[in-house]
PDB file of C-alpha atoms in Angstrom:
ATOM      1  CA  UNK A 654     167.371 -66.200  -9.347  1.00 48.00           C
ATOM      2  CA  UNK A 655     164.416 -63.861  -8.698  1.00 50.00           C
ATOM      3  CA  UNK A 656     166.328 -61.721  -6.131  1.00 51.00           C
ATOM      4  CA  UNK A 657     167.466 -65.227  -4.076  1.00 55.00           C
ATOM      5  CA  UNK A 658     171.144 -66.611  -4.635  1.00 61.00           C
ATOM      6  CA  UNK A 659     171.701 -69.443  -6.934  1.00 72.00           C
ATOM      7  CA  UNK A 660     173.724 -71.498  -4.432  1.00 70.00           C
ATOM      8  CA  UNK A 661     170.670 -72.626  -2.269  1.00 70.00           C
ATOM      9  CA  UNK A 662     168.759 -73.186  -5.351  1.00 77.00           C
ATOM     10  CA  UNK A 663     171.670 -75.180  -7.042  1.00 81.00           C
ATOM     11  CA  UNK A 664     172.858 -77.144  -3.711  1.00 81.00           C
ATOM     12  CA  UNK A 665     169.633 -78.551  -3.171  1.00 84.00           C
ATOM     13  CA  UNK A 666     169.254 -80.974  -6.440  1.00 89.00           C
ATOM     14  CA  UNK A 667     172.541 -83.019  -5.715  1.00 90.00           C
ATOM     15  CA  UNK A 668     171.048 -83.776  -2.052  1.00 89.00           C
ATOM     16  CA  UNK A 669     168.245 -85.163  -3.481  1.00 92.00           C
ATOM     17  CA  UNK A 670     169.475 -86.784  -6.751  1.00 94.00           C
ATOM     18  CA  UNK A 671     172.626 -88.443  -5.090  1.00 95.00           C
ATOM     19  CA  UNK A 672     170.975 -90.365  -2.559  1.00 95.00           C
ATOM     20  CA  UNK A 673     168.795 -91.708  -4.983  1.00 96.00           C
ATOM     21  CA  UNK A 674     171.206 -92.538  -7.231  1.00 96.00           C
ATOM     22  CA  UNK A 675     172.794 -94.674  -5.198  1.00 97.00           C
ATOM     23  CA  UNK A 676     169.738 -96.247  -3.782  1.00 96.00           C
ATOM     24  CA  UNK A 677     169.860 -96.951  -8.034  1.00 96.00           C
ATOM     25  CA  UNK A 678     172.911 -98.624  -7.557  1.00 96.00           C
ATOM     26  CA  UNK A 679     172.032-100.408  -4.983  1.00 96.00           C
ATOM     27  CA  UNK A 680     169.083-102.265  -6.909  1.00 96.00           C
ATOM     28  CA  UNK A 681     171.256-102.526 -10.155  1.00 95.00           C
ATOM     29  CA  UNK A 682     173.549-105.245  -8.496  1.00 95.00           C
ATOM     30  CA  UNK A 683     169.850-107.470  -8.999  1.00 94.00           C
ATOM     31  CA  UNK A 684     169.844-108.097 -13.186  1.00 92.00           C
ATOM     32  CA  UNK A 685     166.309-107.159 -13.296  1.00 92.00           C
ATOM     33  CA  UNK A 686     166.221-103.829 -11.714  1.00 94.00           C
ATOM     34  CA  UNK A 687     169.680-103.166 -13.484  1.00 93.00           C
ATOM     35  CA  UNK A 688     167.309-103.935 -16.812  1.00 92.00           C
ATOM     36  CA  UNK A 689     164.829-101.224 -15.407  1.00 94.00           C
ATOM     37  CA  UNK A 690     166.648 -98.499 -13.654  1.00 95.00           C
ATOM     38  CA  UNK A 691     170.236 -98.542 -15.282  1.00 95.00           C
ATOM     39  CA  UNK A 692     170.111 -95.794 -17.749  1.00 96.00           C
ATOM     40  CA  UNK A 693     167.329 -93.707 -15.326  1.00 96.00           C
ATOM     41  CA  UNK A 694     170.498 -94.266 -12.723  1.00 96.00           C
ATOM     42  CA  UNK A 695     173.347 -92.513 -15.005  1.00 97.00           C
ATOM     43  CA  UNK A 696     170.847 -90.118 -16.423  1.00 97.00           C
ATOM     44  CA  UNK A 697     169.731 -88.954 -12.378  1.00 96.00           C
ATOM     45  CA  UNK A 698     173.953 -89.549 -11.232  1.00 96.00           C
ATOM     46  CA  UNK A 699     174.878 -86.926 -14.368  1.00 96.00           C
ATOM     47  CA  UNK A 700     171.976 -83.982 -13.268  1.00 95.00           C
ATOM     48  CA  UNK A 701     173.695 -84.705  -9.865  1.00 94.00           C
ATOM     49  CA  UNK A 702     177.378 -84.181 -11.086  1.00 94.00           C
ATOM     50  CA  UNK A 703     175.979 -81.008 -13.178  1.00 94.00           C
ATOM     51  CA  UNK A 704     174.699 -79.385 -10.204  1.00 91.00           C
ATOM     52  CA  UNK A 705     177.306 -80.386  -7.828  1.00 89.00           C
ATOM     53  CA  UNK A 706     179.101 -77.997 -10.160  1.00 89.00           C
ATOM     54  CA  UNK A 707     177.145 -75.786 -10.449  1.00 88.00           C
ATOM     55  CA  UNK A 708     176.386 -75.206  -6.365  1.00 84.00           C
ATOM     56  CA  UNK A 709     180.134 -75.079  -6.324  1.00 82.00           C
ATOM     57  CA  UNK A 710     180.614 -72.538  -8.990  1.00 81.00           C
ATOM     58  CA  UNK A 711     177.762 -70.428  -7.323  1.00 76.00           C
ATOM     59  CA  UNK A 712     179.113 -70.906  -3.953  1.00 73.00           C
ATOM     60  CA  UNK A 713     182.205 -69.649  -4.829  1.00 70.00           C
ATOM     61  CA  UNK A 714     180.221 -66.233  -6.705  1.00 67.00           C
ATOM     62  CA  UNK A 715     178.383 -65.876  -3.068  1.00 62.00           C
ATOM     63  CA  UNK A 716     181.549 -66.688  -0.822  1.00 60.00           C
ATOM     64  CA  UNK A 717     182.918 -63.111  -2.220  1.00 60.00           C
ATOM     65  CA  UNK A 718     179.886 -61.260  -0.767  1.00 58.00           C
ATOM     66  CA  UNK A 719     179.891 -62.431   2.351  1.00 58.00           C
ATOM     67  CA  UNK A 720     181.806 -62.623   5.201  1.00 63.00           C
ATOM     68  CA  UNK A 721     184.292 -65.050   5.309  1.00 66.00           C
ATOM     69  CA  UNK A 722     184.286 -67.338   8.822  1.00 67.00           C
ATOM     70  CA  UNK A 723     186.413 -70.554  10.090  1.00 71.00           C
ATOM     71  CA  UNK A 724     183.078 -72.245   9.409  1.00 67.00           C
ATOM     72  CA  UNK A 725     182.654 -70.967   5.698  1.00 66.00           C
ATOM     73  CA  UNK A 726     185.687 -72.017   4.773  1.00 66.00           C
ATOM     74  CA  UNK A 727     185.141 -75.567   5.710  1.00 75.00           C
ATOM     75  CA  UNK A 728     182.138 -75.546   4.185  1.00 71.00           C
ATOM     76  CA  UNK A 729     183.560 -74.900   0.577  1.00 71.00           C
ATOM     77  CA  UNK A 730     186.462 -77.238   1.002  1.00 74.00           C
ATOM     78  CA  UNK A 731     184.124 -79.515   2.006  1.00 78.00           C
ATOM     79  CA  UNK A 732     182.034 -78.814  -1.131  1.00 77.00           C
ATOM     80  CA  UNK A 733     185.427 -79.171  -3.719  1.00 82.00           C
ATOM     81  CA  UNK A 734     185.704 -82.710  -1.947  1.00 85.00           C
ATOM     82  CA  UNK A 735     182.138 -84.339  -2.764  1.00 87.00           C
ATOM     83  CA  UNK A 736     182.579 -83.601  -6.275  1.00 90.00           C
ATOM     84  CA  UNK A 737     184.821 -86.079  -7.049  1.00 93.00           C
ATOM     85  CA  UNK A 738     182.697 -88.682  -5.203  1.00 94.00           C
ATOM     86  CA  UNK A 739     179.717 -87.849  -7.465  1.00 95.00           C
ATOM     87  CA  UNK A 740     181.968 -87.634 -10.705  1.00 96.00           C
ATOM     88  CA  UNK A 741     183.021 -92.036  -9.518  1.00 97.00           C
ATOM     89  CA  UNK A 742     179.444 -92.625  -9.170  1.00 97.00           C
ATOM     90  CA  UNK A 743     178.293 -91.290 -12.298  1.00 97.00           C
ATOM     91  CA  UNK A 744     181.282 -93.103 -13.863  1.00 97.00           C
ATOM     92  CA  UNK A 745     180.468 -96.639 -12.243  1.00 97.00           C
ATOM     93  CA  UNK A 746     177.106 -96.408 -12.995  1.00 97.00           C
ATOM     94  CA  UNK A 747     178.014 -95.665 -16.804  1.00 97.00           C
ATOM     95  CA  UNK A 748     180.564 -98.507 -16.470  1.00 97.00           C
ATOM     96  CA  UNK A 749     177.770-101.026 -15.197  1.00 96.00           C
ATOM     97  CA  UNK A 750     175.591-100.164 -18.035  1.00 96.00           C
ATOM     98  CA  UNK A 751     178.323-100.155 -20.476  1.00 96.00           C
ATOM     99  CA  UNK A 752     179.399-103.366 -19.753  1.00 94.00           C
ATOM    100  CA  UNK A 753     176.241-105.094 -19.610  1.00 93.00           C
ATOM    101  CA  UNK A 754     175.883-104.378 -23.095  1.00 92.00           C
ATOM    102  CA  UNK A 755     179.017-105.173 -24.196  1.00 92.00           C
ATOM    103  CA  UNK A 756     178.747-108.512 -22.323  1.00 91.00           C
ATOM    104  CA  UNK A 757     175.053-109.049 -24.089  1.00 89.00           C
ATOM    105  CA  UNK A 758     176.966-108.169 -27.723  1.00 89.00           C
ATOM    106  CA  UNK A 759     179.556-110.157 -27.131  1.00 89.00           C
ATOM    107  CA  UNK A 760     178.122-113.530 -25.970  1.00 87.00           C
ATOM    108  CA  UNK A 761     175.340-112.544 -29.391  1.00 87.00           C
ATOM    109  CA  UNK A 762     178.301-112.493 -31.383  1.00 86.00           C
ATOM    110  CA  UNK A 763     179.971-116.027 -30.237  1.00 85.00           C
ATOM    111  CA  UNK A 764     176.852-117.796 -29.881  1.00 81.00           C
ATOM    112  CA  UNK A 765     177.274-118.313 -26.027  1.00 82.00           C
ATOM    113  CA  UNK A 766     174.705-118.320 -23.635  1.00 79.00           C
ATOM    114  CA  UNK A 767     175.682-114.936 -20.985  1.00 79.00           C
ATOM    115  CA  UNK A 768     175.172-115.829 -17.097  1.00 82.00           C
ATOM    116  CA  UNK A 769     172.007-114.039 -15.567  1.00 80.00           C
ATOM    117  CA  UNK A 770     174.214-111.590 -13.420  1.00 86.00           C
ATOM    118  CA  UNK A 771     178.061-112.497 -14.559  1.00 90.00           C
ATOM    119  CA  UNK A 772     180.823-111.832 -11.927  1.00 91.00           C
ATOM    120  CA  UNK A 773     182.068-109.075 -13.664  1.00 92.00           C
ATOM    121  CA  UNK A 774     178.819-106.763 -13.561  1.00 93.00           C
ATOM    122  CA  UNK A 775     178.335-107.679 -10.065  1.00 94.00           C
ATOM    123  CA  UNK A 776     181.790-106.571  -8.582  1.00 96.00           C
ATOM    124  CA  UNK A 777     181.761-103.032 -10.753  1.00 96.00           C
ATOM    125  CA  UNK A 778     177.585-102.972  -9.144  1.00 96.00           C
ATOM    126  CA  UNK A 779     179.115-103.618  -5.671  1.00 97.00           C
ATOM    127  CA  UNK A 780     181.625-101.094  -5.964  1.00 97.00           C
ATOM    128  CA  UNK A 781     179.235 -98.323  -7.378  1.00 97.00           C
ATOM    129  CA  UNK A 782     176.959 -98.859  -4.924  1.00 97.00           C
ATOM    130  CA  UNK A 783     179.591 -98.298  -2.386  1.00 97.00           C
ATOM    131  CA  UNK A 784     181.071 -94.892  -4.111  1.00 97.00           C
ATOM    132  CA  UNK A 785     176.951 -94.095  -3.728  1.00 96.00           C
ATOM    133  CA  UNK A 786     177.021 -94.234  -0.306  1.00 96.00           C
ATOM    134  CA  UNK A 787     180.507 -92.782   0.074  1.00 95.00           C
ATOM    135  CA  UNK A 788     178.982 -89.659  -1.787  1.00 95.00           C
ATOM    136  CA  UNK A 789     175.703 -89.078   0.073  1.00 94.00           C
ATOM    137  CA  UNK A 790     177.453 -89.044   3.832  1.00 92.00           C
ATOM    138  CA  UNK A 791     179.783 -86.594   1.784  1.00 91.00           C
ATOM    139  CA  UNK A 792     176.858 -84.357   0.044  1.00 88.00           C
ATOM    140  CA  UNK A 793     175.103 -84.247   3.695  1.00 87.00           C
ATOM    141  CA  UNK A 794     178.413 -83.530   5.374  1.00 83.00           C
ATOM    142  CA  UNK A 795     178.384 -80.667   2.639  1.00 83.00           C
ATOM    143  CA  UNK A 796     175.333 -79.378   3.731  1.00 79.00           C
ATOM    144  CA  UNK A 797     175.140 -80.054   7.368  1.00 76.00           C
ATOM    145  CA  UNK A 798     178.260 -77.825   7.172  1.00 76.00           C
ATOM    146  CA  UNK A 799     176.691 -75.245   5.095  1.00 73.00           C
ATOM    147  CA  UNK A 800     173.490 -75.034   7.635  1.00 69.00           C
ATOM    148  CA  UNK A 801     176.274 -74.248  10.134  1.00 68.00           C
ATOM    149  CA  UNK A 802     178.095 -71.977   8.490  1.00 64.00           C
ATOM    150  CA  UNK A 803     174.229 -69.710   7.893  1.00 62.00           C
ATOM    151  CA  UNK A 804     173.266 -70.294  11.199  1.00 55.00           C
ATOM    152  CA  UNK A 805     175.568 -70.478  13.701  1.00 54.00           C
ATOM    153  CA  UNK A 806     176.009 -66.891  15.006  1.00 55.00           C
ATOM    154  CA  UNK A 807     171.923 -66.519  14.886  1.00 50.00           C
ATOM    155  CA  UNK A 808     169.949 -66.929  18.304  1.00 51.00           C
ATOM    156  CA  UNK A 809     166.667 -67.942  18.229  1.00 51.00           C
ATOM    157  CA  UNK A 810     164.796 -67.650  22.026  1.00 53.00           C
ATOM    158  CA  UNK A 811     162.613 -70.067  23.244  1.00 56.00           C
ATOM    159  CA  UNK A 812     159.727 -67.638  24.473  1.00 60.00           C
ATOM    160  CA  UNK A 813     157.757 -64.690  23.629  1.00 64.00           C
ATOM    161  CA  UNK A 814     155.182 -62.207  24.370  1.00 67.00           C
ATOM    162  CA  UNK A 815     152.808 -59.821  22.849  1.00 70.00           C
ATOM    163  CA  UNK A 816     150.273 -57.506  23.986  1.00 68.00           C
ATOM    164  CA  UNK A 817     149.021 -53.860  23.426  1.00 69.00           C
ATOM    165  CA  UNK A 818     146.471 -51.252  24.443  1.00 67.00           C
ATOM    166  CA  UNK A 819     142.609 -50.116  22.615  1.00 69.00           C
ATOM    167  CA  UNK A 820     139.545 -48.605  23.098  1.00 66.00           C
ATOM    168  CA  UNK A 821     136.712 -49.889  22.654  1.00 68.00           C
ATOM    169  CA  UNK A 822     133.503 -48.060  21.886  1.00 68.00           C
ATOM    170  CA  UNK A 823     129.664 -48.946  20.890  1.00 74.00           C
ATOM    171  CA  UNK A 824     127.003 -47.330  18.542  1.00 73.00           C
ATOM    172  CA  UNK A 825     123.361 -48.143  19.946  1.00 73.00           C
ATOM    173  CA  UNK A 826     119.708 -48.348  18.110  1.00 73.00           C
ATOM    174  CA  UNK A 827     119.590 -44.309  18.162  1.00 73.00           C
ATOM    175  CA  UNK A 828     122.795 -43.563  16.654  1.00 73.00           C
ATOM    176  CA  UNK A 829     124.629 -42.756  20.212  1.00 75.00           C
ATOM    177  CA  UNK A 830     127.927 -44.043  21.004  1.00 71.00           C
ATOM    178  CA  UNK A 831     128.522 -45.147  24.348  1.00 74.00           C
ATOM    179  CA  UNK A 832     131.612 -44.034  26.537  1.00 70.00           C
ATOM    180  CA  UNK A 833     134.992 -45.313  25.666  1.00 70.00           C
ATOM    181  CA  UNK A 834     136.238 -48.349  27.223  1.00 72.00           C
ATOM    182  CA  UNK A 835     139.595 -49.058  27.184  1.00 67.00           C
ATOM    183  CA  UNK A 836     141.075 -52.120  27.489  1.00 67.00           C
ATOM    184  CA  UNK A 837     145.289 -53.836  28.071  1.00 73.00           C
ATOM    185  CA  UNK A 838     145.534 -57.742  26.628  1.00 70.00           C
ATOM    186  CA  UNK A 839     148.586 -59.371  27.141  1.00 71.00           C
ATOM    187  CA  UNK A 840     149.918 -62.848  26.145  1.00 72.00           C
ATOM    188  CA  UNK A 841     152.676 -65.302  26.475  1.00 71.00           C
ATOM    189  CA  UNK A 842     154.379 -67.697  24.185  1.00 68.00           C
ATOM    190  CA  UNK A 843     156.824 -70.513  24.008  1.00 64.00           C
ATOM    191  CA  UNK A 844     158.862 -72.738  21.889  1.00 60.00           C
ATOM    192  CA  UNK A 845     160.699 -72.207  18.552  1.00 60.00           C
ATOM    193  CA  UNK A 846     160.027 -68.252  17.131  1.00 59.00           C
ATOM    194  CA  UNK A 847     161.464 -65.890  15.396  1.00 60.00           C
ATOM    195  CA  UNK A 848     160.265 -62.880  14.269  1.00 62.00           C
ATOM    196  CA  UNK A 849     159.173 -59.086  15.214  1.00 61.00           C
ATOM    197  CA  UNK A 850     155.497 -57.715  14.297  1.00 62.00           C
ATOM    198  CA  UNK A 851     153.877 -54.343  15.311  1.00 62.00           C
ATOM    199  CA  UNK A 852     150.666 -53.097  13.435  1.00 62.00           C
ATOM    200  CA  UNK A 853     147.915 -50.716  14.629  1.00 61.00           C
ATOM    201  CA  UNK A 854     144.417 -52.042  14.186  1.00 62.00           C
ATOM    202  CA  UNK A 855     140.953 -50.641  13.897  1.00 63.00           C
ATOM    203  CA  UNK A 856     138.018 -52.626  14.001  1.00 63.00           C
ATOM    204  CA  UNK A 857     134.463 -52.210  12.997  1.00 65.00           C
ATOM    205  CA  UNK A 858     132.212 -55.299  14.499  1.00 64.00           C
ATOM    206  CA  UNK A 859     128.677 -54.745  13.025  1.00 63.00           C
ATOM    207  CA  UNK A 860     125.978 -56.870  14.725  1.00 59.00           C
TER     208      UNK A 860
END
């Protein structure tokens, strides 16, 4: 995508749209948020499943252009195991929604009065809500693992330093320049850098 590999495009919308999901799932064991949120829920727990899918599928495009490590291979096995995770909380949350409505049809149809938050939409909530959270420690075991696999042979040091050399010289009121003066600066740095610059400067101060 624009010169920049699809997988750390694609991997990024399940880590988002999973934990919220299930913080979905969460609320939809309470009748009114399930009234609110439900079909937002399965609508945010299916763009997760499609791009769990599609990270994987992209992963596995980039895994043949790189070079393969210990720690790249656990990261894609680790990948091929949260989908199923995502696929049971998309399905729960379906099921939750599903049922509610087939509980609401079917009470309509017999002339009963349905319970506020019946038993059976509770214990199907419950266990979504569970898969949800069973699925996010997966997705950011996924991607903890992927940041390791990137970045574990690169060093970053703690310190730095720059400096350089110049000459500095002055025009006065009649058009003279004065004699060159040249001049070293020098400084230090520290904490988290990385990164190489060089660049030859010329600079014209007018007063």
């Amino acid at each position: 995508v624009m010169g920049v590999p699809a997988h750390p495009l694609m991997v990024h919308v399940p880590v988002v749209l999973v934990p919220l999901a299930t913080i979905a799932a969460i609320l939809m064991i309470w009748p009114s948020w399930r009234a609110r949120i439900g079909w937002v829920a399965v609508v945010l727990s299916g763009g997760a499943l499609l791009f769990t899918q599609l990270a994987i599928d992209s992963g596995q495009n980039l895994e043949e252009s790189v070079k393969e490590t210990k720690l790249l291979h656990e990261h894609v096995n680790m990948g091929e195991s949260a989908r199923p995770w995502v696929f049971l909380l998309f399905v729960g949350l379906l099921a939750v929604m599903v049922l509610s409505m087939w509980l609401k049809r079917r009470a309509a149809q017999s002339g009963t009065t349905l319970a506020a938050n019946p038993p059976a939409i509770i214990a199907v909530a419950v266990i979504t809500a569970l898969i949800g959270i069973a699925a996010s420690y997966q997705i950011y075991r996924v991607g903890h693992s992927g940041a390791k696999a990137t970045w574990a042979n690169v060093h970053v040091k703690s310190g730095g330093g720059e400096g350089g050399s110049g000459v500095l010289a002055a025009q006065g009121l009649g058009g003279r320049w004065s004699a060159p003066a040249f001049y070293t600066l020098g400084s230090a740095s520290f904490g988290l850098q990385v990164g190489v610059q060089e660049a030859e400067v010329i600079l014209v101060i007018m007063t």
